[in-house]
Coordinates of C-alpha atoms in Angstrom, one line a residue:
Chain R
M7 CA -12.6 46.0 -6.2
D8 CA -9.4 47.9 -5.7
Q9 CA -6.2 46.9 -7.4
Q10 CA -4.4 46.0 -4.2
T11 CA -7.2 43.5 -3.2
L12 CA -7.2 42.1 -6.7
K13 CA -3.5 41.6 -6.7
M14 CA -3.7 39.9 -3.3
L15 CA -6.4 37.6 -4.4
K16 CA -4.5 36.6 -7.6
K17 CA -1.4 35.9 -5.6
E18 CA -3.3 33.8 -3.1
A19 CA -5.1 31.9 -5.8
L20 CA -1.8 31.0 -7.5
D21 CA -0.5 29.8 -4.1
T22 CA -3.7 27.8 -3.4
R23 CA -3.3 26.1 -6.9
I24 CA 0.3 25.2 -6.1
K25 CA -0.6 23.8 -2.7
T26 CA -3.5 21.9 -4.2
I27 CA -1.3 20.2 -6.8
G28 CA 1.2 19.5 -4.0
C29 CA -1.6 18.0 -1.8
I30 CA -2.8 15.7 -4.5
S31 CA 0.7 14.7 -5.6
S32 CA 1.5 13.7 -2.0
F33 CA -1.0 10.9 -2.4
G34 CA -0.3 10.4 -6.1
S35 CA -3.7 11.0 -7.6
G36 CA -6.9 12.8 -7.0
H37 CA -9.8 14.9 -8.3
I38 CA -7.6 17.6 -9.6
G39 CA -9.9 18.9 -12.3
G40 CA -12.8 20.0 -10.2
A41 CA -10.5 21.2 -7.4
M42 CA -8.7 23.5 -9.7
S43 CA -11.7 25.0 -11.4
I44 CA -13.1 26.5 -8.1
V45 CA -9.9 28.2 -6.8
E46 CA -10.9 31.7 -7.6
V47 CA -14.3 31.5 -5.8
L48 CA -12.7 29.8 -2.8
T49 CA -10.0 32.4 -2.6
Y50 CA -12.6 35.2 -3.0
L51 CA -14.8 33.8 -0.3
Y52 CA -12.1 33.0 2.3
Y53 CA -9.9 36.1 1.7
K54 CA -12.5 38.7 1.1
E55 CA -16.0 37.8 1.8
M56 CA -16.6 35.3 4.6
R57 CA -17.1 36.1 8.3
I58 CA -14.9 33.4 9.8
D59 CA -12.5 32.8 12.7
A60 CA -9.9 30.0 12.2
D61 CA -9.5 29.8 16.0
D62 CA -13.2 29.2 16.4
P63 CA -14.3 27.0 13.5
A64 CA -17.6 26.2 15.3
W65 CA -18.5 29.9 15.9
K66 CA -22.3 30.0 15.8
D67 CA -22.6 33.2 13.7
R68 CA -19.9 32.4 11.2
D69 CA -20.6 32.3 7.5
R70 CA -20.6 28.8 6.1
L71 CA -19.4 27.1 2.9
V72 CA -20.9 23.8 1.9
L73 CA -18.8 22.3 -0.9
S74 CA -21.6 20.2 -2.4
K75 CA -19.2 18.9 -5.0
G76 CA -17.4 17.2 -2.1
H77 CA -14.8 15.5 -4.2
S78 CA -13.1 18.9 -4.8
G79 CA -11.8 18.9 -1.2
P80 CA -8.1 19.4 -1.9
S81 CA -8.3 23.1 -3.0
L82 CA -10.6 23.8 0.0
Y83 CA -8.1 22.0 2.2
A84 CA -5.3 24.2 0.8
T85 CA -7.4 27.3 1.4
L86 CA -8.3 26.3 5.0
A87 CA -4.7 25.4 5.9
K88 CA -3.5 28.7 4.6
K89 CA -6.2 30.5 6.7
G90 CA -4.9 28.6 9.8
F91 CA -7.7 26.1 10.4
F92 CA -5.2 23.3 10.7
P93 CA -1.4 22.8 10.1
M94 CA -0.1 23.1 6.6
E95 CA 1.6 19.6 7.0
W96 CA -1.9 18.0 7.0
L97 CA -2.0 18.7 3.2
K98 CA 0.5 15.9 2.8
T99 CA -1.8 13.4 4.5
L100 CA -4.6 13.5 1.9
N101 CA -6.4 10.2 1.7
K102 CA -3.8 8.3 3.8
G103 CA -5.0 6.0 6.5
G104 CA -6.1 7.9 9.6
T105 CA -6.0 11.3 7.8
N106 CA -8.2 14.3 8.7
L107 CA -8.3 15.1 5.0
P108 CA -10.3 12.5 3.2
S109 CA -11.0 12.7 -0.6
H110 CA -14.5 13.9 0.1
V111 CA -15.0 16.7 2.6
D112 CA -16.0 15.6 6.1
M113 CA -17.2 17.9 8.9
T114 CA -16.5 15.3 11.5
K115 CA -12.8 15.2 10.6
T116 CA -11.6 18.6 9.3
P117 CA -11.8 21.9 11.2
G118 CA -13.4 24.5 8.8
I119 CA -15.5 22.0 6.8
D120 CA -19.0 23.1 7.4
F121 CA -20.8 20.1 6.0
T122 CA -19.9 16.6 4.9
A123 CA -20.4 15.9 1.2
G124 CA -19.6 13.3 -1.4
S125 CA -22.9 11.9 -2.5
L126 CA -23.7 14.5 -5.1
G127 CA -26.8 16.6 -4.6
Q128 CA -26.9 16.4 -0.8
G129 CA -24.6 19.3 0.0
I130 CA -26.9 21.9 -1.5
S131 CA -29.8 20.4 0.4
A132 CA -27.7 20.7 3.6
A133 CA -26.8 24.3 2.7
V134 CA -30.6 25.1 2.4
G135 CA -31.0 23.5 5.8
I136 CA -28.2 25.5 7.3
A137 CA -29.7 28.7 5.9
L138 CA -33.1 27.7 7.3
G139 CA -31.6 26.9 10.7
L140 CA -29.7 30.2 10.9
R141 CA -32.9 32.0 10.0
V142 CA -34.9 30.2 12.7
Q143 CA -32.2 31.4 15.1
N144 CA -32.2 35.0 13.8
S145 CA -28.6 34.8 12.7
D146 CA -27.5 37.2 9.9
A147 CA -24.7 34.8 8.7
Y148 CA -24.5 33.9 5.0
V149 CA -24.4 30.4 3.6
Y150 CA -22.3 29.8 0.5
S151 CA -22.4 26.6 -1.5
I152 CA -20.6 25.3 -4.6
V153 CA -22.4 22.9 -6.8
G154 CA -21.0 21.1 -9.8
D155 CA -22.6 21.3 -13.3
G156 CA -22.5 17.5 -13.5
E157 CA -23.8 17.3 -10.0
S158 CA -26.8 19.4 -11.2
Q159 CA -28.0 16.3 -13.1
E160 CA -29.0 15.0 -9.7
G161 CA -32.8 15.5 -9.0
E162 CA -32.0 16.5 -5.4
V163 CA -30.3 19.7 -6.5
W164 CA -33.7 20.8 -7.9
E165 CA -35.6 19.7 -4.9
A166 CA -33.2 21.9 -2.8
A167 CA -33.6 24.7 -5.3
E168 CA -37.4 24.7 -5.2
L169 CA -37.4 24.7 -1.3
A170 CA -34.9 27.5 -1.2
G171 CA -37.0 29.6 -3.6
A172 CA -40.2 28.8 -1.8
Q173 CA -38.6 29.8 1.5
S174 CA -37.1 33.1 0.1
L175 CA -33.6 32.2 1.5
D176 CA -31.8 35.4 0.7
H177 CA -28.8 34.5 2.9
L178 CA -28.0 31.6 0.7
I179 CA -25.5 32.4 -2.1
A180 CA -24.7 29.4 -4.3
F181 CA -22.3 28.9 -7.2
T182 CA -22.4 26.4 -10.0
D183 CA -19.0 25.4 -11.3
L184 CA -19.9 25.2 -14.9
N185 CA -16.8 23.6 -16.3
G186 CA -18.6 21.6 -18.8
Q187 CA -17.1 18.3 -17.8
Q188 CA -18.0 15.3 -15.7
L189 CA -16.3 12.0 -15.0
D190 CA -17.2 10.3 -18.2
G191 CA -16.6 13.3 -20.5
Y192 CA -18.3 16.5 -21.6
T193 CA -21.7 17.4 -20.1
E194 CA -22.7 18.4 -23.7
D195 CA -22.3 14.7 -24.7
I196 CA -24.0 13.2 -21.6
I197 CA -26.6 15.6 -20.2
P198 CA -26.2 19.2 -21.6
M199 CA -26.5 21.7 -18.7
H200 CA -28.1 24.5 -20.7
H201 CA -30.0 27.5 -19.4
L202 CA -29.0 27.1 -15.8
K203 CA -29.5 30.7 -15.1
E204 CA -33.0 30.7 -16.4
R205 CA -33.7 27.4 -14.7
Y206 CA -32.8 28.9 -11.3
E207 CA -34.8 32.0 -12.1
T208 CA -37.9 29.9 -12.7
F209 CA -37.3 28.3 -9.3
G210 CA -37.5 31.8 -7.8
W211 CA -33.8 32.5 -7.5
D212 CA -31.8 35.6 -8.2
S213 CA -29.3 34.4 -10.8
Y214 CA -26.1 35.6 -12.5
E215 CA -23.8 34.2 -15.1
I216 CA -20.1 35.1 -14.9
N217 CA -16.5 34.1 -15.7
G218 CA -15.6 32.1 -12.6
H219 CA -12.0 32.8 -13.0
S220 CA -12.5 36.6 -12.8
F221 CA -12.3 38.0 -9.3
E222 CA -13.9 41.2 -10.6
E223 CA -16.9 39.3 -11.9
I224 CA -17.3 37.2 -8.8
D225 CA -17.1 40.3 -6.6
E226 CA -19.7 42.2 -8.7
A227 CA -22.1 39.2 -8.7
V228 CA -21.8 38.6 -4.9
S229 CA -22.2 42.3 -4.2
K230 CA -25.3 42.5 -6.3
A231 CA -26.7 39.3 -4.8
K232 CA -26.4 40.7 -1.3
S233 CA -28.5 43.7 -2.3
V234 CA -31.4 41.5 -3.6
K235 CA -33.7 40.6 -0.8
G236 CA -36.2 37.8 -0.6
K237 CA -34.6 35.3 -3.0
P238 CA -31.7 32.8 -2.8
H239 CA -28.9 33.6 -5.2
M240 CA -27.2 31.5 -7.9
I241 CA -24.0 32.5 -9.5
I242 CA -23.3 30.4 -12.6
M243 CA -19.5 30.4 -13.1
H244 CA -18.1 29.5 -16.5
T245 CA -14.8 27.8 -15.6
H246 CA -12.2 25.5 -17.0
K247 CA -11.8 22.1 -15.4
S248 CA -8.2 21.6 -14.2
Q249 CA -7.5 25.4 -14.6
G250 CA -3.9 25.9 -13.6
Y251 CA -2.9 22.2 -13.6
I252 CA -1.6 22.5 -17.1
P253 CA -1.3 18.7 -17.9
G254 CA -5.1 18.4 -17.3
E255 CA -6.2 21.6 -19.1
G256 CA -8.3 21.1 -22.3
I257 CA -8.4 17.3 -22.1
K258 CA -11.3 15.0 -21.6
A259 CA -10.0 12.7 -18.9
N260 CA -9.2 15.3 -16.2
H261 CA -11.7 14.4 -13.5
S262 CA -9.3 12.3 -11.4
M263 CA -5.7 12.1 -12.5
T264 CA -2.5 10.5 -11.5
V265 CA -0.2 13.2 -10.2
S266 CA 3.3 12.0 -9.3
L267 CA 5.7 14.2 -7.3
E268 CA 7.8 14.7 -10.4
K269 CA 4.8 15.6 -12.5
A270 CA 3.6 18.0 -9.9
E271 CA 7.0 19.7 -9.7
E272 CA 7.0 20.2 -13.4
A273 CA 3.4 21.4 -13.5
I274 CA 4.0 23.9 -10.7
R275 CA 7.1 25.3 -12.6
A276 CA 5.1 25.6 -15.8
L277 CA 2.2 27.3 -13.9
K278 CA 4.5 29.8 -12.3
E279 CA 6.1 30.6 -15.6
R280 CA 2.7 31.1 -17.3
E281 CA 1.6 33.4 -14.4
G282 CA 4.9 35.3 -14.6
A283 CA 5.6 34.4 -11.0
V284 CA 9.2 33.2 -11.6
Chain F
M16 CA -47.5 11.4 34.7
S17 CA -47.7 11.0 31.0
K18 CA -50.2 13.0 28.9
A19 CA -50.4 10.3 26.2
R20 CA -54.1 9.5 27.0
E21 CA -55.1 13.0 25.9
F22 CA -54.7 11.9 22.3
K23 CA -57.0 10.0 20.1
N24 CA -54.6 8.1 17.9
Y25 CA -51.0 7.3 17.3
R26 CA -50.3 10.2 15.1
E27 CA -51.5 12.7 17.7
V28 CA -49.5 10.9 20.3
V29 CA -46.2 11.1 18.4
V30 CA -46.7 14.7 17.4
G31 CA -48.0 15.5 20.9
A32 CA -44.8 14.2 22.4
V33 CA -42.7 16.3 20.0
S34 CA -44.8 19.4 20.8
E35 CA -44.4 18.8 24.5
L36 CA -40.6 18.7 24.1
A37 CA -40.7 21.7 21.9
R38 CA -42.4 23.8 24.5
E39 CA -39.3 23.3 26.7
H40 CA -36.6 23.1 24.1
E41 CA -36.3 25.8 21.5
D42 CA -33.9 23.8 19.4
I43 CA -36.7 21.5 18.2
V44 CA -38.0 22.0 14.7
F45 CA -40.4 19.8 12.7
L46 CA -40.1 19.1 9.0
D47 CA -42.8 17.4 6.9
S48 CA -43.0 16.4 3.3
D49 CA -46.6 17.2 2.3
L50 CA -48.0 14.7 4.8
S51 CA -48.5 17.0 7.7
S52 CA -52.3 16.5 7.8
C53 CA -51.7 12.7 7.7
I54 CA -49.5 12.8 10.9
T55 CA -51.2 16.0 12.4
S56 CA -48.0 17.9 12.4
T57 CA -50.3 20.7 11.5
S58 CA -50.8 21.1 15.2
F59 CA -47.1 21.6 15.6
E60 CA -47.1 24.2 12.8
S61 CA -50.0 26.1 14.5
E62 CA -48.2 26.2 17.8
F63 CA -44.7 26.9 16.5
P64 CA -45.1 28.4 13.0
S65 CA -41.5 29.6 12.6
R66 CA -40.2 26.1 13.6
F67 CA -42.1 24.1 11.1
I68 CA -41.1 23.7 7.5
N69 CA -43.2 21.9 4.9
C70 CA -40.5 20.7 2.5
G71 CA -43.0 19.5 -0.1
I72 CA -43.0 16.2 -1.9
A73 CA -39.2 15.9 -1.8
E74 CA -38.3 13.5 0.9
A75 CA -34.6 13.0 0.1
N76 CA -34.1 16.8 0.1
M77 CA -35.9 17.0 3.4
A78 CA -33.6 14.5 5.1
A79 CA -30.5 16.5 4.0
V80 CA -32.1 19.8 4.8
A81 CA -32.8 18.5 8.3
A82 CA -29.1 17.4 8.5
G83 CA -28.1 21.0 7.6
M84 CA -30.5 22.5 10.2
S85 CA -29.0 20.2 12.8
A86 CA -25.5 21.6 11.9
T87 CA -26.7 24.9 13.2
G88 CA -27.6 23.4 16.6
L89 CA -31.3 22.7 15.9
T90 CA -32.9 19.3 16.6
P91 CA -35.2 18.3 13.7
F92 CA -38.0 15.8 13.9
I93 CA -39.0 14.8 10.3
H94 CA -41.9 12.8 9.0
S95 CA -42.9 10.8 6.0
F96 CA -44.6 7.5 5.4
G97 CA -42.2 4.7 6.4
C98 CA -41.7 3.7 2.8
F99 CA -40.4 7.1 1.8
A100 CA -38.7 7.7 5.2
S101 CA -36.5 4.7 4.5
R102 CA -36.2 3.6 0.8
R103 CA -36.6 7.0 -0.8
M104 CA -34.3 9.1 1.5
Y105 CA -31.9 6.3 2.4
D106 CA -28.6 7.7 1.0
Q107 CA -29.4 11.1 2.5
V108 CA -30.1 9.5 5.9
F109 CA -27.1 7.3 5.7
L110 CA -24.6 10.0 4.7
S111 CA -25.9 13.5 5.6
I112 CA -27.4 12.4 8.9
G113 CA -25.6 9.2 9.9
Y114 CA -22.1 9.5 8.6
A115 CA -22.0 13.2 9.2
K116 CA -23.0 12.5 12.9
R117 CA -26.0 14.8 13.0
C118 CA -28.9 14.5 15.3
V119 CA -32.2 14.0 13.5
H120 CA -35.3 12.1 14.5
I121 CA -37.2 10.4 11.7
I122 CA -40.8 9.4 12.1
G123 CA -41.7 6.7 9.6
S124 CA -45.5 6.2 9.8
D125 CA -47.6 3.2 8.7
P126 CA -45.2 0.4 9.2
G127 CA -45.7 -2.9 7.4
I128 CA -49.3 -4.0 6.9
T129 CA -50.7 -0.9 8.8
A130 CA -50.3 0.9 5.5
Q131 CA -53.5 -0.9 4.6
Y132 CA -55.4 0.8 1.7
N133 CA -52.2 2.6 0.5
G134 CA -51.2 -0.9 -0.6
G135 CA -48.0 -2.5 -1.8
T136 CA -46.4 0.7 -3.0
H137 CA -46.6 2.2 0.4
M138 CA -46.1 -0.8 2.6
P139 CA -42.6 -0.6 4.3
F140 CA -41.3 -4.0 5.4
E141 CA -37.7 -3.2 4.7
D142 CA -37.3 -0.1 6.8
I143 CA -36.2 -2.1 9.8
A144 CA -33.3 -3.7 7.9
L145 CA -32.3 -0.4 6.3
Y146 CA -32.1 1.5 9.6
R147 CA -30.4 -1.4 11.4
Q148 CA -27.5 -0.9 8.9
I149 CA -26.6 2.7 10.0
P150 CA -24.1 2.9 12.9
D151 CA -25.4 4.5 16.1
F152 CA -29.0 4.9 15.1
I153 CA -31.8 4.2 17.6
V154 CA -34.7 2.3 16.0
L155 CA -37.9 2.2 17.9
E156 CA -41.3 0.5 17.3
P157 CA -43.4 1.1 20.4
S158 CA -46.5 -1.1 20.8
D159 CA -48.9 1.4 22.5
G160 CA -49.7 5.0 23.1
E161 CA -47.9 5.3 26.4
S162 CA -44.6 3.8 25.2
L163 CA -44.8 5.8 21.9
Y164 CA -45.2 9.0 23.8
E165 CA -42.5 8.4 26.4
L166 CA -39.9 6.9 24.0
T167 CA -40.4 9.7 21.5
K168 CA -39.5 12.1 24.2
Q169 CA -36.6 10.0 25.3
V170 CA -34.9 10.0 21.9
Y171 CA -34.5 13.7 22.2
F172 CA -32.5 13.3 25.3
A173 CA -30.5 10.4 23.9
K174 CA -28.9 12.9 21.5
K175 CA -28.6 10.2 18.8
N176 CA -30.2 9.8 15.4
S177 CA -33.4 7.8 15.6
Y178 CA -36.0 6.2 13.5
I179 CA -39.5 5.8 15.0
R180 CA -41.8 3.3 13.4
T181 CA -45.4 4.0 14.2
P182 CA -48.9 3.5 12.9
R183 CA -51.0 6.6 12.4
K184 CA -54.5 5.4 13.0
G185 CA -56.1 4.1 16.1
V186 CA -54.4 3.7 19.5
E187 CA -54.3 1.3 22.3
F188 CA -52.9 1.7 25.8
R189 CA -51.5 -1.5 27.3
Y190 CA -49.4 0.4 29.8
D191 CA -50.6 2.7 32.6
E192 CA -49.4 6.3 32.9
R193 CA -46.8 5.5 35.5
T194 CA -44.9 2.9 33.5
K195 CA -41.2 3.5 33.1
F196 CA -39.8 2.9 29.7
E197 CA -36.2 2.9 28.7
I198 CA -34.7 2.9 25.3
G199 CA -33.0 -0.4 24.7
K200 CA -34.8 -2.3 27.5
G201 CA -37.6 -4.6 26.4
I202 CA -40.6 -5.2 28.6
E203 CA -41.4 -8.7 29.9
L204 CA -45.2 -8.9 29.8
H205 CA -45.3 -12.6 30.8
D206 CA -42.5 -14.9 32.1
G207 CA -43.5 -18.4 31.1
S208 CA -40.8 -21.1 30.7
D209 CA -41.9 -23.1 27.7
V210 CA -41.4 -20.6 24.8
A211 CA -40.4 -17.0 24.4
I212 CA -42.3 -14.7 22.1
I213 CA -40.3 -11.6 21.3
A214 CA -42.5 -9.1 19.4
T215 CA -42.1 -5.6 18.2
G216 CA -44.8 -3.1 17.4
A217 CA -48.5 -2.9 18.1
V218 CA -49.6 -5.6 15.5
M219 CA -47.1 -8.1 16.8
V220 CA -47.4 -7.5 20.5
D221 CA -51.1 -7.9 20.2
N222 CA -50.6 -11.2 18.4
A223 CA -48.1 -12.3 21.2
V224 CA -50.6 -11.5 23.9
E225 CA -53.4 -13.3 22.1
A226 CA -51.1 -16.3 21.5
Y227 CA -50.1 -16.3 25.2
E228 CA -53.8 -16.7 26.2
I229 CA -54.4 -19.5 23.7
L230 CA -51.3 -21.4 24.8
R231 CA -52.1 -20.8 28.5
K232 CA -55.4 -22.6 28.1
E233 CA -53.5 -25.5 26.7
G234 CA -51.1 -25.6 29.6
I235 CA -48.2 -24.0 27.7
N236 CA -46.5 -21.1 29.5
A237 CA -45.1 -18.5 27.2
T238 CA -42.8 -15.6 27.9
V239 CA -43.9 -12.4 26.0
I240 CA -41.5 -9.6 25.4
D241 CA -42.5 -6.2 24.0
L242 CA -39.3 -5.3 22.2
H243 CA -40.1 -1.6 21.7
T244 CA -36.4 -0.9 20.8
I245 CA -35.2 -2.7 17.7
K246 CA -31.7 -1.1 18.0
P247 CA -29.8 -1.3 20.2
L248 CA -31.0 -4.9 20.9
D249 CA -31.7 -5.7 24.5
T250 CA -29.3 -8.6 24.5
E251 CA -29.4 -9.1 28.2
L252 CA -33.1 -9.8 28.2
I253 CA -32.9 -11.9 25.0
L254 CA -30.2 -14.1 26.5
K255 CA -32.2 -14.4 29.8
V256 CA -35.4 -15.6 28.1
A257 CA -33.5 -17.9 25.7
K258 CA -31.9 -19.6 28.6
R259 CA -35.2 -19.8 30.4
T260 CA -37.2 -21.3 27.6
G261 CA -34.9 -22.8 25.0
H262 CA -37.4 -21.8 22.3
V263 CA -37.7 -18.3 20.8
I264 CA -40.1 -16.9 18.2
V265 CA -39.5 -13.4 16.9
C266 CA -42.4 -11.4 15.5
E267 CA -42.1 -8.3 13.4
N268 CA -44.3 -6.5 11.0
G269 CA -41.4 -6.4 8.6
R270 CA -39.2 -8.5 6.3
Y271 CA -37.0 -11.4 7.5
A272 CA -33.9 -10.3 5.6
G273 CA -32.0 -7.9 7.9
G274 CA -34.9 -7.7 10.3
V275 CA -35.1 -8.0 14.1
G276 CA -35.5 -11.8 13.9
E277 CA -32.2 -12.1 12.0
G278 CA -30.5 -9.9 14.5
I279 CA -31.7 -11.9 17.4
A280 CA -30.8 -15.2 15.7
A281 CA -27.3 -14.0 15.0
F282 CA -26.9 -12.9 18.6
L283 CA -28.2 -16.2 19.9
A284 CA -26.2 -18.3 17.4
K285 CA -23.0 -16.8 18.9
N286 CA -24.0 -16.8 22.5
Y287 CA -26.7 -19.4 23.3
P288 CA -28.2 -21.2 20.3
V289 CA -31.8 -22.2 20.8
K290 CA -34.6 -23.4 18.5
M291 CA -36.1 -20.5 16.7
D292 CA -38.9 -19.4 14.4
F293 CA -40.0 -16.1 12.9
M294 CA -43.3 -14.4 12.2
C295 CA -42.4 -11.9 9.5
V296 CA -42.6 -11.3 5.8
G297 CA -40.4 -13.3 3.4
E298 CA -40.0 -13.0 -0.3
R299 CA -43.2 -11.1 -0.8
F300 CA -44.4 -7.5 -1.6
G301 CA -47.2 -5.8 0.2
E302 CA -50.7 -5.5 -1.1
V303 CA -53.8 -3.5 -0.5
G304 CA -56.5 -4.4 2.1
N305 CA -57.8 -3.6 5.5
L306 CA -55.8 -4.6 8.6
S307 CA -57.8 -7.8 9.4
Y308 CA -57.5 -9.0 5.7
L309 CA -53.8 -8.3 5.7
K310 CA -53.2 -10.0 9.1
E311 CA -54.8 -13.1 7.6
A312 CA -53.0 -12.8 4.3
F313 CA -49.6 -12.5 5.9
G314 CA -50.3 -15.0 8.7
F315 CA -49.9 -12.3 11.3
T316 CA -52.5 -13.6 13.8
G317 CA -52.4 -14.7 17.4
E318 CA -53.9 -18.1 16.4
H319 CA -51.1 -18.7 13.8
L320 CA -48.5 -17.6 16.3
A321 CA -49.9 -20.0 18.9
S322 CA -49.6 -22.9 16.4
M323 CA -46.1 -21.8 15.5
C324 CA -45.2 -21.9 19.2
K325 CA -46.6 -25.4 19.6
E326 CA -44.8 -26.6 16.5
L327 CA -41.5 -25.2 17.8
I328 CA -41.6 -26.8 21.2
K329 CA -42.8 -30.2 19.9

């Protein structure tokens, strides 16, 4: 990846983080931890990789993203608003009555959301279905999906994985957000999510393990994945839950947090300072 | 003219209807969960190999996969036994299909006691109640081969999610090839004024017809309704026969709680209260046996229904 692209992606990721904190603070609380840990992959996909058209969100041959960890909507909403799928002001309506931006992503309400999710495990199944549907119709579009590590405790994820492997769905590129935390605490203390890369390989997937906050590593893995034919692809991303929302970094209880407007302002200032953006 | 009579049993009828649609409509795909030989979706696979997916023994995943396929513009028909097509995949059906406003048609085979030798583990009595809960779903239980064939084709054109409750084995044809069926419109087989029997599905419509004959010999004139559509309820017809007879018995091869009977009772309680009774399953699980044993065991016989009618109108 050239330096100019890298610089652009980093700038956009910082901006998305700021808008995500702003979005959640407009409501006063939300799933900030998991929303912040996936900002790099969202930015990479929407700013570099995906074939999309914000003016035609239902375009038949577009690439899709299924956010299977559907509670992480806010950072995807920030990304979609920035890409022009809907007005930026919508970000301030998160979770308010009558909103188009509910806590869990909803394809019937939000332009750019490719599938509804919220009951963990179902999004990845739907992504497999979308990949199958596109293949039946001879489309060359790619389907991306982001799955949580805690979510991967759901049996359905593995049902989806075995079908995708059996069907050789090479236009499915999934990511696991391996941030090591779930609602009740650390996955290590609840159900350890070890050897995910090997697990997917045994299910017939082409699999990678990377730093999910590194654009270079995401880029390398996605590029390699696209060159491997006949297998679905899983990119395990080591990430930090709440990355960039500093009050939530490194703590146990960062799944859903209270984020007041004042707290958000302070957190955004601190983040900009850390990133050298002030 | 319907082609339903070309098929030897319900399973061939329902798959035959989907195949006939699929010849005209390329958006139709069929998903099964390792039960394709049980429902004969193998014939769909032979005819449309690229449009058939065997999802393996993973019903919940199949439901959400179908939802994903529908998001690309395809129209999936999916099959499992009724127990798995309801209890096991319910959250996926509710959320990824219902809430996400997809268009998927679910065939749940072997309803209630027709599960026979598969026994209590496989005997779905609660699927009616579960599917009645999901907004905007069509729920069908046709009572013969003609109505199954025609109504299966109609759900495709309704462009709404649907659940089709059908036995696999055997078939009877109570309607001729020219009969017009309409989703949401029950069929009045007899129009007596003493008591109304509202029945859904083959087992119960058979019982209703048998009870009608028994009662007729005793000078009691029954109305018999084949309620092939469980949802939406044909409230117009229900109200008409309640007013005509003042006595209504609802028969379903399913559980009372949340079932058709409860739905009709709630509607009539609000609009035109009448004396009612219910032939259905209460606080009881299924068990193994052949159909005639199970009909006796659960009280699902025409004779029992006739005596319930007499008791009701006393």
